[in-house]
PDB file of C-alpha atoms in Angstrom:
ATOM      1  CA  GLN A   1     -40.186 -23.081 -30.626  1.00  0.00           C
ATOM      2  CA  VAL A   2     -37.388 -20.564 -29.890  1.00  0.00           C
ATOM      3  CA  GLN A   3     -35.370 -20.481 -26.737  1.00  0.00           C
ATOM      4  CA  LEU A   4     -33.850 -16.966 -25.886  1.00  0.00           C
ATOM      5  CA  VAL A   5     -31.102 -16.443 -23.263  1.00  0.00           C
ATOM      6  CA  GLU A   6     -29.956 -12.922 -22.734  1.00  0.00           C
ATOM      7  CA  SER A   7     -26.789 -11.444 -20.851  1.00  0.00           C
ATOM      8  CA  GLY A   8     -24.842  -8.253 -20.362  1.00  0.00           C
ATOM      9  CA  GLY A   9     -26.895  -5.974 -18.169  1.00  0.00           C
ATOM     10  CA  GLY A  10     -25.734  -4.491 -15.186  1.00  0.00           C
ATOM     11  CA  LEU A  11     -24.941  -1.039 -13.271  1.00  0.00           C
ATOM     12  CA  VAL A  12     -23.166   1.489 -15.419  1.00  0.00           C
ATOM     13  CA  GLN A  13     -22.516   5.479 -14.682  1.00  0.00           C
ATOM     14  CA  PRO A  14     -24.169   8.111 -17.091  1.00  0.00           C
ATOM     15  CA  GLY A  15     -22.395   8.335 -20.231  1.00  0.00           C
ATOM     16  CA  GLY A  16     -21.228   4.572 -20.139  1.00  0.00           C
ATOM     17  CA  SER A  17     -21.829   1.633 -22.501  1.00  0.00           C
ATOM     18  CA  LEU A  18     -23.036  -1.749 -22.094  1.00  0.00           C
ATOM     19  CA  ARG A  19     -23.564  -4.675 -24.792  1.00  0.00           C
ATOM     20  CA  LEU A  20     -26.617  -7.038 -24.470  1.00  0.00           C
ATOM     21  CA  SER A  21     -26.593 -10.265 -25.895  1.00  0.00           C
ATOM     22  CA  CYS A  22     -29.388 -12.717 -26.826  1.00  0.00           C
ATOM     23  CA  ALA A  23     -28.786 -16.031 -27.664  1.00  0.00           C
ATOM     24  CA  ALA A  24     -31.290 -18.098 -29.740  1.00  0.00           C
ATOM     25  CA  SER A  25     -31.637 -21.789 -30.096  1.00  0.00           C
ATOM     26  CA  GLY A  26     -34.564 -23.965 -31.542  1.00  0.00           C
ATOM     27  CA  ILE A  27     -36.291 -23.211 -34.750  1.00  0.00           C
ATOM     28  CA  ILE A  28     -34.116 -20.147 -35.711  1.00  0.00           C
ATOM     29  CA  PHE A  29     -34.522 -20.357 -39.346  1.00  0.00           C
ATOM     30  CA  SER A  30     -38.206 -19.342 -38.610  1.00  0.00           C
ATOM     31  CA  ILE A  31     -37.051 -16.065 -37.393  1.00  0.00           C
ATOM     32  CA  ASN A  32     -38.427 -13.124 -39.275  1.00  0.00           C
ATOM     33  CA  THR A  33     -37.770 -10.154 -36.821  1.00  0.00           C
ATOM     34  CA  ARG A  34     -35.505  -9.858 -33.815  1.00  0.00           C
ATOM     35  CA  ASN A  35     -36.336  -7.083 -31.240  1.00  0.00           C
ATOM     36  CA  TRP A  36     -35.228  -5.558 -27.968  1.00  0.00           C
ATOM     37  CA  TYR A  37     -38.134  -4.015 -25.748  1.00  0.00           C
ATOM     38  CA  ARG A  38     -37.462  -2.404 -22.212  1.00  0.00           C
ATOM     39  CA  GLN A  39     -39.771  -1.458 -19.533  1.00  0.00           C
ATOM     40  CA  ALA A  40     -38.998   0.711 -16.521  1.00  0.00           C
ATOM     41  CA  PRO A  41     -41.084   0.588 -13.403  1.00  0.00           C
ATOM     42  CA  GLY A  42     -44.372   2.463 -13.858  1.00  0.00           C
ATOM     43  CA  LYS A  43     -43.996   2.917 -17.521  1.00  0.00           C
ATOM     44  CA  GLU A  44     -45.387   0.765 -20.451  1.00  0.00           C
ATOM     45  CA  ARG A  45     -43.089  -1.613 -22.392  1.00  0.00           C
ATOM     46  CA  GLU A  46     -41.237   0.411 -24.979  1.00  0.00           C
ATOM     47  CA  LEU A  47     -39.769  -1.140 -28.355  1.00  0.00           C
ATOM     48  CA  VAL A  48     -36.192   0.151 -28.380  1.00  0.00           C
ATOM     49  CA  ALA A  49     -34.828  -1.417 -31.648  1.00  0.00           C
ATOM     50  CA  SER A  50     -35.439  -3.994 -34.146  1.00  0.00           C
ATOM     51  CA  ILE A  51     -34.008  -5.902 -37.194  1.00  0.00           C
ATOM     52  CA  THR A  52     -35.363  -7.743 -39.591  1.00  0.00           C
ATOM     53  CA  ASN A  53     -34.260 -10.916 -41.490  1.00  0.00           C
ATOM     54  CA  GLY A  54     -33.432  -8.799 -44.385  1.00  0.00           C
ATOM     55  CA  GLY A  55     -31.372  -6.293 -42.287  1.00  0.00           C
ATOM     56  CA  SER A  56     -33.589  -3.276 -42.105  1.00  0.00           C
ATOM     57  CA  THR A  57     -33.564  -1.606 -38.819  1.00  0.00           C
ATOM     58  CA  TYR A  58     -35.845   0.557 -36.597  1.00  0.00           C
ATOM     59  CA  TYR A  59     -34.837   2.573 -33.347  1.00  0.00           C
ATOM     60  CA  ALA A  60     -36.972   4.550 -31.164  1.00  0.00           C
ATOM     61  CA  ASP A  61     -36.365   8.164 -31.097  1.00  0.00           C
ATOM     62  CA  SER A  62     -35.075   8.068 -27.685  1.00  0.00           C
ATOM     63  CA  VAL A  63     -32.110   5.832 -28.646  1.00  0.00           C
ATOM     64  CA  LYS A  64     -31.291   7.003 -32.236  1.00  0.00           C
ATOM     65  CA  GLY A  65     -27.650   7.646 -32.482  1.00  0.00           C
ATOM     66  CA  ARG A  66     -26.842   5.969 -29.101  1.00  0.00           C
ATOM     67  CA  PHE A  67     -27.822   2.177 -29.432  1.00  0.00           C
ATOM     68  CA  THR A  68     -27.128  -0.475 -32.251  1.00  0.00           C
ATOM     69  CA  ILE A  69     -28.743  -3.261 -32.989  1.00  0.00           C
ATOM     70  CA  SER A  70     -27.104  -6.312 -34.770  1.00  0.00           C
ATOM     71  CA  ARG A  71     -26.956  -9.923 -35.210  1.00  0.00           C
ATOM     72  CA  ASP A  72     -24.208 -12.597 -35.777  1.00  0.00           C
ATOM     73  CA  ASN A  73     -26.109 -15.328 -37.797  1.00  0.00           C
ATOM     74  CA  ALA A  74     -23.091 -17.744 -37.120  1.00  0.00           C
ATOM     75  CA  LYS A  75     -23.626 -17.778 -33.468  1.00  0.00           C
ATOM     76  CA  ASN A  76     -27.356 -17.439 -33.442  1.00  0.00           C
ATOM     77  CA  THR A  77     -27.054 -14.367 -31.453  1.00  0.00           C
ATOM     78  CA  MET A  78     -28.255 -10.761 -31.465  1.00  0.00           C
ATOM     79  CA  TYR A  79     -26.929  -7.690 -29.562  1.00  0.00           C
ATOM     80  CA  LEU A  80     -27.595  -4.133 -28.467  1.00  0.00           C
ATOM     81  CA  GLN A  81     -24.740  -1.955 -28.240  1.00  0.00           C
ATOM     82  CA  MET A  82     -25.760   1.000 -25.936  1.00  0.00           C
ATOM     83  CA  ASN A  83     -23.717   4.071 -25.866  1.00  0.00           C
ATOM     84  CA  ASN A  84     -23.759   7.202 -23.822  1.00  0.00           C
ATOM     85  CA  LEU A  85     -26.205   5.741 -21.597  1.00  0.00           C
ATOM     86  CA  LYS A  86     -28.670   8.188 -19.573  1.00  0.00           C
ATOM     87  CA  PRO A  87     -30.575   7.506 -16.381  1.00  0.00           C
ATOM     88  CA  GLU A  88     -33.830   7.465 -18.504  1.00  0.00           C
ATOM     89  CA  ASP A  89     -32.446   4.294 -20.047  1.00  0.00           C
ATOM     90  CA  THR A  90     -32.846   2.338 -16.761  1.00  0.00           C
ATOM     91  CA  ALA A  91     -35.086  -0.528 -17.255  1.00  0.00           C
ATOM     92  CA  VAL A  92     -35.358  -4.313 -17.730  1.00  0.00           C
ATOM     93  CA  TYR A  93     -34.492  -5.073 -21.198  1.00  0.00           C
ATOM     94  CA  ARG A  94     -35.719  -8.040 -22.974  1.00  0.00           C
ATOM     95  CA  CYS A  95     -35.006  -9.671 -26.340  1.00  0.00           C
ATOM     96  CA  SER A  96     -37.811 -10.955 -28.418  1.00  0.00           C
ATOM     97  CA  VAL A  97     -38.545 -12.671 -31.903  1.00  0.00           C
ATOM     98  CA  ARG A  98     -41.334 -12.969 -34.083  1.00  0.00           C
ATOM     99  CA  LEU A  99     -41.130 -15.887 -36.448  1.00  0.00           C
ATOM    100  CA  PHE A 100     -42.667 -15.838 -39.862  1.00  0.00           C
ATOM    101  CA  ASP A 101     -45.973 -17.425 -38.609  1.00  0.00           C
ATOM    102  CA  ARG A 102     -46.341 -14.512 -36.380  1.00  0.00           C
ATOM    103  CA  ARG A 103     -45.400 -16.456 -33.123  1.00  0.00           C
ATOM    104  CA  ASP A 104     -43.618 -14.391 -30.543  1.00  0.00           C
ATOM    105  CA  TYR A 105     -40.870 -15.869 -28.167  1.00  0.00           C
ATOM    106  CA  TRP A 106     -39.414 -13.628 -25.379  1.00  0.00           C
ATOM    107  CA  GLY A 107     -36.104 -13.779 -23.188  1.00  0.00           C
ATOM    108  CA  GLN A 108     -36.139 -13.624 -19.504  1.00  0.00           C
ATOM    109  CA  GLY A 109     -35.007  -9.930 -19.303  1.00  0.00           C
ATOM    110  CA  THR A 110     -32.039  -8.250 -17.939  1.00  0.00           C
ATOM    111  CA  GLN A 111     -31.849  -5.214 -15.677  1.00  0.00           C
ATOM    112  CA  VAL A 112     -30.024  -2.126 -16.842  1.00  0.00           C
ATOM    113  CA  THR A 113     -29.304   0.679 -14.362  1.00  0.00           C
ATOM    114  CA  VAL A 114     -27.577   3.797 -15.106  1.00  0.00           C
ATOM    115  CA  SER A 115     -26.778   5.878 -12.067  1.00  0.00           C
ATOM    116  CA  SER A 116     -23.890   7.653 -10.626  1.00  0.00           C
TER     117      SER A 116
END
């Protein structure tokens, strides 16, 4: 199993920045893909960004150029750097990982609110 603990959410003004962290423990050597999802009230869950074991990245069109996903293997932690935040980025953000055997694990979620 993999345990994921997130941190870094909060309230920020439009144009501001936040960095989310997701610390992993457990069978982390089995992780294939690391992902950040978000879900706003009344909306479907959206894949925001992902990074594969090989370092390939994916970004949703809505966050390209503003968000950056990264990982620190030594700390078993992945990050989502969010810049130039907009009110429409307001959501609960959750990290997840997919193992090589296709099992998925999720963090508890952290609230990001972008408002003046």
